[in-house]
CSV table of C-alpha atoms in Angstrom, one decimal:
chain,number,residue,atom,x,y,z
A,284,MET,CA,13.6,9.7,12.7
A,285,LYS,CA,10.0,10.4,13.6
A,286,LYS,CA,10.5,14.2,13.4
A,287,VAL,CA,12.2,13.8,10.0
A,288,HIS,CA,9.2,11.6,8.8
A,289,ILE,CA,6.7,14.2,9.9
A,290,LEU,CA,8.6,16.9,8.0
A,291,PHE,CA,8.7,14.6,4.9
A,292,VAL,CA,4.9,14.1,5.1
A,293,LEU,CA,4.2,17.8,5.5
A,294,THR,CA,6.5,18.6,2.6
A,295,SER,CA,4.5,16.1,0.5
A,296,LEU,CA,1.3,18.0,1.2
A,297,VAL,CA,2.8,21.0,-0.6
A,298,CYS,CA,4.3,18.9,-3.4
A,299,ALA,CA,0.9,17.3,-4.1
A,300,LEU,CA,-0.2,20.6,-5.5
A,301,PHE,CA,1.9,19.9,-8.5
A,302,MET,CA,1.2,16.2,-8.9
A,303,GLY,CA,-1.0,14.2,-11.3
A,304,CYS,CA,-4.6,14.2,-10.0
A,305,LYS,CA,-6.9,16.7,-11.5
A,306,LYS,CA,-8.5,19.5,-9.5
A,307,SER,CA,-12.2,19.6,-8.5
A,308,THR,CA,-14.2,22.5,-9.9
A,309,LYS,CA,-17.6,21.4,-8.5
A,310,SER,CA,-19.2,22.6,-5.3
A,311,ASN,CA,-20.9,20.4,-2.7
A,312,ALA,CA,-24.0,22.5,-3.1
A,313,ALA,CA,-24.8,21.5,-6.6
A,314,VAL,CA,-24.1,17.9,-7.7
A,315,ASP,CA,-24.8,17.0,-11.3
A,316,PRO,CA,-27.3,14.0,-11.2
A,317,ALA,CA,-25.0,12.2,-13.7
A,318,ARG,CA,-22.3,12.3,-11.0
A,319,LEU,CA,-24.4,10.0,-8.9
A,320,SER,CA,-23.9,7.2,-11.4
A,321,GLU,CA,-20.1,7.4,-11.0
A,322,VAL,CA,-17.8,6.6,-8.0
A,323,ILE,CA,-14.5,8.4,-8.1
A,324,VAL,CA,-11.7,6.6,-6.4
A,325,TYR,CA,-8.2,8.0,-5.7
A,326,SER,CA,-5.7,5.2,-5.8
A,327,TYR,CA,-2.2,4.3,-6.7
A,328,ASP,CA,-0.5,3.0,-9.9
A,329,SER,CA,-0.1,-0.7,-9.1
A,330,PHE,CA,-3.7,-1.0,-8.0
A,331,CYS,CA,-5.5,0.9,-10.8
A,332,GLY,CA,-3.0,0.2,-13.6
A,333,GLU,CA,-3.5,-2.4,-16.3
A,334,TRP,CA,-2.2,-5.3,-14.3
A,335,GLY,CA,-3.7,-4.3,-10.9
A,336,SER,CA,-6.8,-5.3,-9.2
A,337,GLY,CA,-8.7,-2.1,-10.0
A,338,PRO,CA,-9.8,-2.7,-13.6
A,339,GLU,CA,-11.4,-6.1,-12.9
A,340,ILE,CA,-13.0,-4.9,-9.6
A,341,ALA,CA,-14.4,-1.9,-11.4
A,342,ARG,CA,-15.8,-4.2,-14.2
A,343,LEU,CA,-17.4,-6.5,-11.7
A,344,PHE,CA,-18.8,-3.6,-9.6
A,345,GLU,CA,-20.4,-1.9,-12.7
A,346,GLU,CA,-21.8,-5.3,-13.8
A,347,LYS,CA,-23.4,-5.8,-10.4
A,348,THR,CA,-24.6,-2.2,-9.6
A,349,GLY,CA,-24.7,-0.3,-12.9
A,350,LEU,CA,-22.4,2.3,-11.3
A,351,LYS,CA,-19.2,3.3,-13.1
A,352,VAL,CA,-15.9,3.4,-11.2
A,353,THR,CA,-13.3,6.0,-12.2
A,354,PHE,CA,-9.9,5.4,-10.7
A,355,ILE,CA,-7.5,8.3,-10.5
A,356,ASP,CA,-3.8,7.5,-10.0
A,357,CYS,CA,-2.3,9.7,-7.4
A,358,GLY,CA,1.0,7.9,-7.2
A,359,ASP,CA,1.0,6.2,-3.8
A,360,GLY,CA,-0.7,6.3,-0.4
A,361,VAL,CA,1.1,9.4,0.9
A,362,GLN,CA,0.2,11.4,-2.2
A,363,ILE,CA,-3.4,10.1,-2.1
A,364,LEU,CA,-3.8,11.6,1.4
A,365,SER,CA,-2.0,14.8,0.4
A,366,LYS,CA,-4.3,15.4,-2.5
A,367,ALA,CA,-7.4,14.7,-0.4
A,368,VAL,CA,-6.2,17.2,2.3
A,369,LEU,CA,-5.8,19.9,-0.4
A,370,GLU,CA,-9.3,19.3,-1.7
A,371,LYS,CA,-10.9,18.9,1.8
A,372,LYS,CA,-13.2,21.9,1.4
A,373,ASP,CA,-14.6,20.7,-1.9
A,374,PRO,CA,-13.8,16.9,-2.3
A,375,TYR,CA,-13.4,15.5,-5.8
A,376,ALA,CA,-13.0,11.8,-4.8
A,377,ASP,CA,-15.7,9.7,-3.1
A,378,VAL,CA,-13.2,7.0,-1.9
A,379,LEU,CA,-9.6,7.0,-1.0
A,380,LEU,CA,-8.0,3.6,-1.6
A,381,GLY,CA,-4.5,2.7,-0.6
A,382,LEU,CA,-3.7,4.4,2.7
A,383,ASP,CA,-2.3,2.0,5.2
A,384,ASN,CA,-1.8,1.5,8.9
A,385,ASN,CA,1.3,3.7,8.9
A,386,LEU,CA,-0.9,6.6,7.7
A,387,THR,CA,-3.8,6.1,10.1
A,388,ASP,CA,-2.8,8.8,12.6
A,389,LYS,CA,-2.2,11.3,9.8
A,390,ALA,CA,-5.5,10.5,8.2
A,391,LYS,CA,-7.3,11.0,11.5
A,392,GLU,CA,-5.6,14.4,12.1
A,393,SER,CA,-6.4,15.4,8.5
A,394,ASP,CA,-10.1,14.8,9.0
A,395,VAL,CA,-10.7,13.7,5.4
A,396,PHE,CA,-12.7,10.5,6.2
A,397,GLU,CA,-16.2,9.8,7.4
A,398,SER,CA,-16.4,6.6,9.4
A,399,PHE,CA,-18.4,3.9,7.7
A,400,LYS,CA,-18.8,0.3,8.8
A,401,PRO,CA,-19.8,-1.9,5.9
A,402,SER,CA,-22.9,-4.1,6.3
A,403,ASN,CA,-20.7,-7.1,5.5
A,404,ALA,CA,-17.9,-6.1,7.9
A,405,ALA,CA,-18.0,-9.5,9.6
A,406,VAL,CA,-16.0,-11.1,6.7
A,407,VAL,CA,-12.9,-9.0,7.5
A,408,ALA,CA,-10.2,-11.1,9.2
A,409,ASP,CA,-9.6,-10.4,12.9
A,410,GLY,CA,-7.3,-7.6,13.9
A,411,LEU,CA,-7.1,-5.9,10.5
A,412,GLU,CA,-9.6,-3.1,11.2
A,413,GLU,CA,-8.0,-2.4,14.5
A,414,ALA,CA,-4.7,-2.0,12.7
A,415,LEU,CA,-6.2,0.8,10.8
A,416,GLY,CA,-7.2,2.6,14.0
A,417,GLY,CA,-10.6,1.1,14.7
A,418,LYS,CA,-14.0,2.9,14.3
A,419,TRP,CA,-14.0,1.9,10.6
A,420,LEU,CA,-12.3,5.0,9.5
A,421,MET,CA,-11.0,2.8,6.7
A,422,THR,CA,-12.0,-0.7,5.6
A,423,PRO,CA,-9.2,-3.2,5.2
A,424,TYR,CA,-9.0,-4.8,1.7
A,425,ASP,CA,-5.5,-6.5,1.8
A,426,TYR,CA,-2.4,-7.0,4.0
A,427,SER,CA,1.1,-8.5,4.0
A,428,PRO,CA,4.2,-8.1,6.1
A,429,PHE,CA,7.0,-6.0,4.6
A,430,ALA,CA,10.1,-8.0,3.7
A,431,ILE,CA,13.4,-7.6,1.9
A,432,ILE,CA,13.2,-9.6,-1.4
A,433,TRP,CA,16.6,-11.2,-2.4
A,434,ASN,CA,17.6,-12.4,-5.9
A,435,SER,CA,19.1,-15.7,-5.0
A,436,LEU,CA,20.9,-15.9,-8.4
A,437,SER,CA,22.9,-12.8,-7.6
A,438,ASP,CA,26.5,-12.9,-6.3
A,439,VAL,CA,25.7,-11.6,-2.8
A,440,GLN,CA,24.6,-13.7,0.1
A,441,ALA,CA,21.3,-13.2,1.8
A,442,PRO,CA,21.2,-10.8,4.8
A,443,ALA,CA,19.7,-12.2,8.0
A,444,CYS,CA,18.7,-9.0,9.7
A,445,LEU,CA,18.4,-5.2,9.2
A,446,GLU,CA,21.9,-4.7,10.7
A,447,ASP,CA,23.4,-7.0,8.0
A,448,LEU,CA,22.2,-4.5,5.3
A,449,THR,CA,24.8,-2.0,6.6
A,450,LYS,CA,27.8,-4.3,5.7
A,451,ASP,CA,30.2,-3.3,3.0
A,452,ILE,CA,29.2,-6.3,0.8
A,453,TYR,CA,25.8,-4.7,0.3
A,454,LYS,CA,27.1,-1.4,-1.0
A,455,LYS,CA,24.7,0.0,-3.6
A,456,LYS,CA,22.8,-3.4,-3.5
A,457,LEU,CA,19.5,-2.2,-1.9
A,458,ILE,CA,16.5,-0.4,-3.5
A,459,LEU,CA,14.2,1.4,-1.1
A,460,MET,CA,11.2,3.7,-1.7
A,461,ASP,CA,10.9,7.3,-0.6
A,462,ALA,CA,8.9,7.6,2.6
A,463,ARG,CA,7.5,11.0,1.5
A,464,THR,CA,5.6,9.4,-1.4
A,465,SER,CA,5.4,5.7,-0.9
A,466,THR,CA,3.8,3.4,1.7
A,467,PRO,CA,6.5,0.8,1.4
A,468,GLY,CA,9.0,3.6,2.1
A,469,LEU,CA,7.0,4.5,5.2
A,470,GLY,CA,6.8,0.8,6.0
A,471,PHE,CA,10.6,0.4,6.0
A,472,GLU,CA,11.0,3.5,8.1
A,473,THR,CA,8.5,2.1,10.6
A,474,TRP,CA,10.3,-1.2,10.6
A,475,VAL,CA,13.6,0.6,11.4
A,476,ASN,CA,11.9,2.6,14.2
A,477,LYS,CA,10.5,-0.5,15.7
A,478,VAL,CA,13.8,-2.3,15.8
A,479,TYR,CA,16.2,0.5,16.6
A,480,GLY,CA,14.0,3.0,18.5
A,481,SER,CA,16.0,6.1,19.4
A,482,LYS,CA,19.0,4.8,17.4
A,483,ALA,CA,17.0,4.7,14.1
A,484,ALA,CA,18.5,7.8,12.6
A,485,ASP,CA,22.0,6.4,13.3
A,486,TYR,CA,21.0,3.2,11.6
A,487,MET,CA,19.8,5.0,8.5
A,488,LYS,CA,23.0,7.0,8.3
A,489,ARG,CA,25.0,3.7,8.4
A,490,LEU,CA,22.7,2.2,5.8
A,491,GLU,CA,23.2,5.0,3.2
A,492,PRO,CA,26.1,3.4,1.4
A,493,SER,CA,24.0,0.3,0.8
A,494,ILE,CA,21.2,2.2,-0.9
A,495,LEU,CA,21.3,2.2,-4.7
A,496,THR,CA,18.2,4.6,-4.9
A,497,MET,CA,15.1,5.8,-3.2
A,498,ALA,CA,12.4,5.2,-5.8
A,499,PRO,CA,9.3,7.3,-5.7
A,500,GLY,CA,7.0,4.3,-5.4
A,501,TRP,CA,6.8,0.6,-5.3
A,502,SER,CA,6.2,0.0,-9.1
A,503,VAL,CA,9.4,1.9,-10.0
A,504,GLY,CA,11.5,0.4,-7.3
A,505,TYR,CA,10.4,-3.2,-7.8
A,506,GLY,CA,10.7,-2.8,-11.5
A,507,MET,CA,14.4,-1.8,-11.1
A,508,PHE,CA,14.9,-4.9,-8.9
A,509,THR,CA,13.4,-7.3,-11.4
A,510,ASP,CA,15.4,-5.6,-14.2
A,511,GLY,CA,18.5,-6.7,-12.2
A,512,GLU,CA,19.7,-3.2,-11.1
A,513,ALA,CA,20.1,-4.5,-7.5
A,514,PRO,CA,19.7,-7.8,-5.7
A,515,LEU,CA,17.7,-6.5,-2.8
A,516,VAL,CA,14.5,-4.5,-2.5
A,517,ILE,CA,11.9,-3.6,0.1
A,518,SER,CA,8.6,-5.3,-0.8
A,519,TYR,CA,6.2,-7.8,0.7
A,520,THR,CA,6.4,-11.4,2.1
A,521,THR,CA,3.8,-12.3,-0.6
A,522,SER,CA,5.7,-10.8,-3.6
A,523,PRO,CA,7.4,-14.1,-4.6
A,524,ALA,CA,3.9,-15.6,-5.3
A,525,TYR,CA,3.8,-13.4,-8.5
A,526,HIS,CA,6.9,-14.9,-9.9
A,527,ILE,CA,5.8,-18.5,-9.1
A,528,ALA,CA,2.4,-17.9,-10.7
A,529,TYR,CA,4.0,-16.6,-13.9
A,530,GLY,CA,6.5,-19.5,-14.2
A,531,GLU,CA,9.5,-17.4,-13.3
A,532,GLY,CA,10.7,-19.9,-10.7
A,533,ASN,CA,11.6,-19.2,-7.1
A,534,GLN,CA,14.8,-17.2,-7.5
A,535,PHE,CA,13.2,-14.2,-5.7
A,536,LYS,CA,13.1,-14.9,-2.0
A,537,ALA,CA,11.2,-13.0,0.8
A,538,LEU,CA,13.8,-13.1,3.6
A,539,SER,CA,12.7,-13.8,7.1
A,540,PHE,CA,14.7,-11.5,9.4
A,541,ASN,CA,15.5,-12.4,13.0
A,542,ASP,CA,14.5,-8.8,13.9
A,543,GLY,CA,10.9,-9.6,13.2
A,544,HIS,CA,8.8,-7.8,10.6
A,545,VAL,CA,6.1,-5.1,10.4
A,546,MET,CA,2.7,-5.6,8.8
A,547,GLN,CA,1.1,-3.4,6.2
A,548,VAL,CA,-2.7,-3.3,6.1
A,549,GLU,CA,-4.2,-1.3,3.3
A,550,GLY,CA,-7.7,0.3,3.5
A,551,ALA,CA,-10.3,2.2,1.6
A,552,GLY,CA,-12.3,5.0,3.2
A,553,LEU,CA,-15.4,7.1,2.5
A,554,VAL,CA,-14.4,10.8,1.9
A,555,LYS,CA,-16.1,13.3,4.1
A,556,GLY,CA,-18.3,15.4,1.9
A,557,ALA,CA,-18.2,12.9,-0.9
A,558,LYS,CA,-20.5,13.9,-3.8
A,559,ASN,CA,-21.6,10.3,-4.4
A,560,ARG,CA,-21.7,9.1,-0.8
A,561,ASP,CA,-24.1,6.2,-1.4
A,562,GLY,CA,-22.1,5.0,-4.4
A,563,ALA,CA,-18.9,5.1,-2.3
A,564,LYS,CA,-20.5,3.0,0.5
A,565,ARG,CA,-21.6,0.4,-2.1
A,566,PHE,CA,-18.1,0.3,-3.6
A,567,ILE,CA,-16.4,-0.2,-0.2
A,568,GLU,CA,-18.9,-3.0,0.7
A,569,PHE,CA,-18.2,-4.6,-2.7
A,570,LEU,CA,-14.4,-4.3,-2.2
A,571,ILE,CA,-14.5,-6.8,0.7
A,572,SER,CA,-17.0,-9.1,-0.9
A,573,GLU,CA,-15.8,-12.5,-2.1
A,574,GLU,CA,-16.4,-11.5,-5.7
A,575,ALA,CA,-13.9,-8.6,-5.4
A,576,GLN,CA,-11.5,-10.3,-2.9
A,577,ASN,CA,-10.9,-13.2,-5.2
A,578,VAL,CA,-9.2,-10.8,-7.5
A,579,ILE,CA,-6.7,-9.5,-4.9
A,580,PRO,CA,-4.3,-12.5,-4.5
A,581,THR,CA,-3.3,-12.7,-8.2
A,582,THR,CA,-3.3,-9.0,-9.0
A,583,GLN,CA,-2.3,-7.2,-5.8
A,584,TRP,CA,-0.1,-10.1,-4.7
A,585,MET,CA,-1.2,-9.5,-1.1
A,586,TYR,CA,-3.4,-11.5,1.3
A,587,PRO,CA,-7.1,-10.6,0.9
A,588,SER,CA,-8.8,-9.2,4.0
A,589,ASN,CA,-11.9,-11.4,3.5
A,590,LYS,CA,-11.2,-14.4,5.8
A,591,ASN,CA,-13.3,-16.7,3.5
A,592,ILE,CA,-11.0,-16.5,0.5
A,593,LYS,CA,-9.1,-19.6,-0.5
A,594,LEU,CA,-5.6,-18.7,-1.7
A,595,PRO,CA,-4.2,-20.0,-5.0
A,596,SER,CA,-1.5,-22.6,-5.1
A,597,CYS,CA,1.3,-20.0,-5.8
A,598,TYR,CA,0.9,-19.0,-2.1
A,599,ASP,CA,1.6,-22.5,-0.8
A,600,THR,CA,5.3,-21.7,-0.1
A,601,ILE,CA,4.7,-18.3,1.4
A,602,LYS,CA,5.4,-18.3,5.1
A,603,MET,CA,4.2,-15.7,7.6
A,604,PRO,CA,7.3,-14.3,9.4
A,605,GLU,CA,7.3,-13.2,13.0
A,606,ILE,CA,5.5,-9.9,13.4
A,607,ILE,CA,6.8,-7.2,15.8
A,608,LYS,CA,4.1,-6.2,18.2
């Protein structure tokens, strides 16, 4: 399973040549002074899109610092890293935002980040920075355990564990995301590896009949789920908070599996050779400030990394499942 995953990630490096982020044409030797008033952040669709955290965080940052933030949607975390690797000799982005703990080793090997410890690092909840590999290669800005979300109004019963998902009653009932392009896809793969170890490939083979589709990213896959195309989807323990907040009731349940769960911690990192290095540092520090972190729970629908943030009431029923160590 791990060998297949490595092949998928390497393949994605090639595929990223043809994906949506624009190519840099500037050299490190001559930075336009106007460029120093702009921080360019590679991110993913559900963060920098209209309903994500990005637009409001950018507005607040510009209001506070006078620096403009330009988000560029690269699809998902794997594609963000792939794009950065291709541009490593002449980086276009200043910050990469959206890589997670399952990409930490690959990020280290790729050598695209410069370690940077924010001056306000003490606000980050215990254990999150260590989950991203330590040494402040990336700064955590949100986290949540992965979970299977179940539509309780569907005509299928809730599974209780990963093994249940292979049963005939779940044929074409599960939406997953592609591990080559999506961090939730990687997260599910990691979860299976943690539970099944050397038998992970066998499990995935048995699971195939249950999979309706492998979506390219979370936004597409979760959208299919809420449109009723399948009653089960890989997402986050915190996802039901969205539906509660918007008055959609509690029909979408984050299932607590007796296998245990794996955590996703998302981070933002300073690009090595960034053209606006100082602006990038200021943005990362702002990202974990209370001002920015208060935006996270009701736009990212994840837990904020800043330990001082009070969660809104839509999180009151969200329970933390057992995490596999």
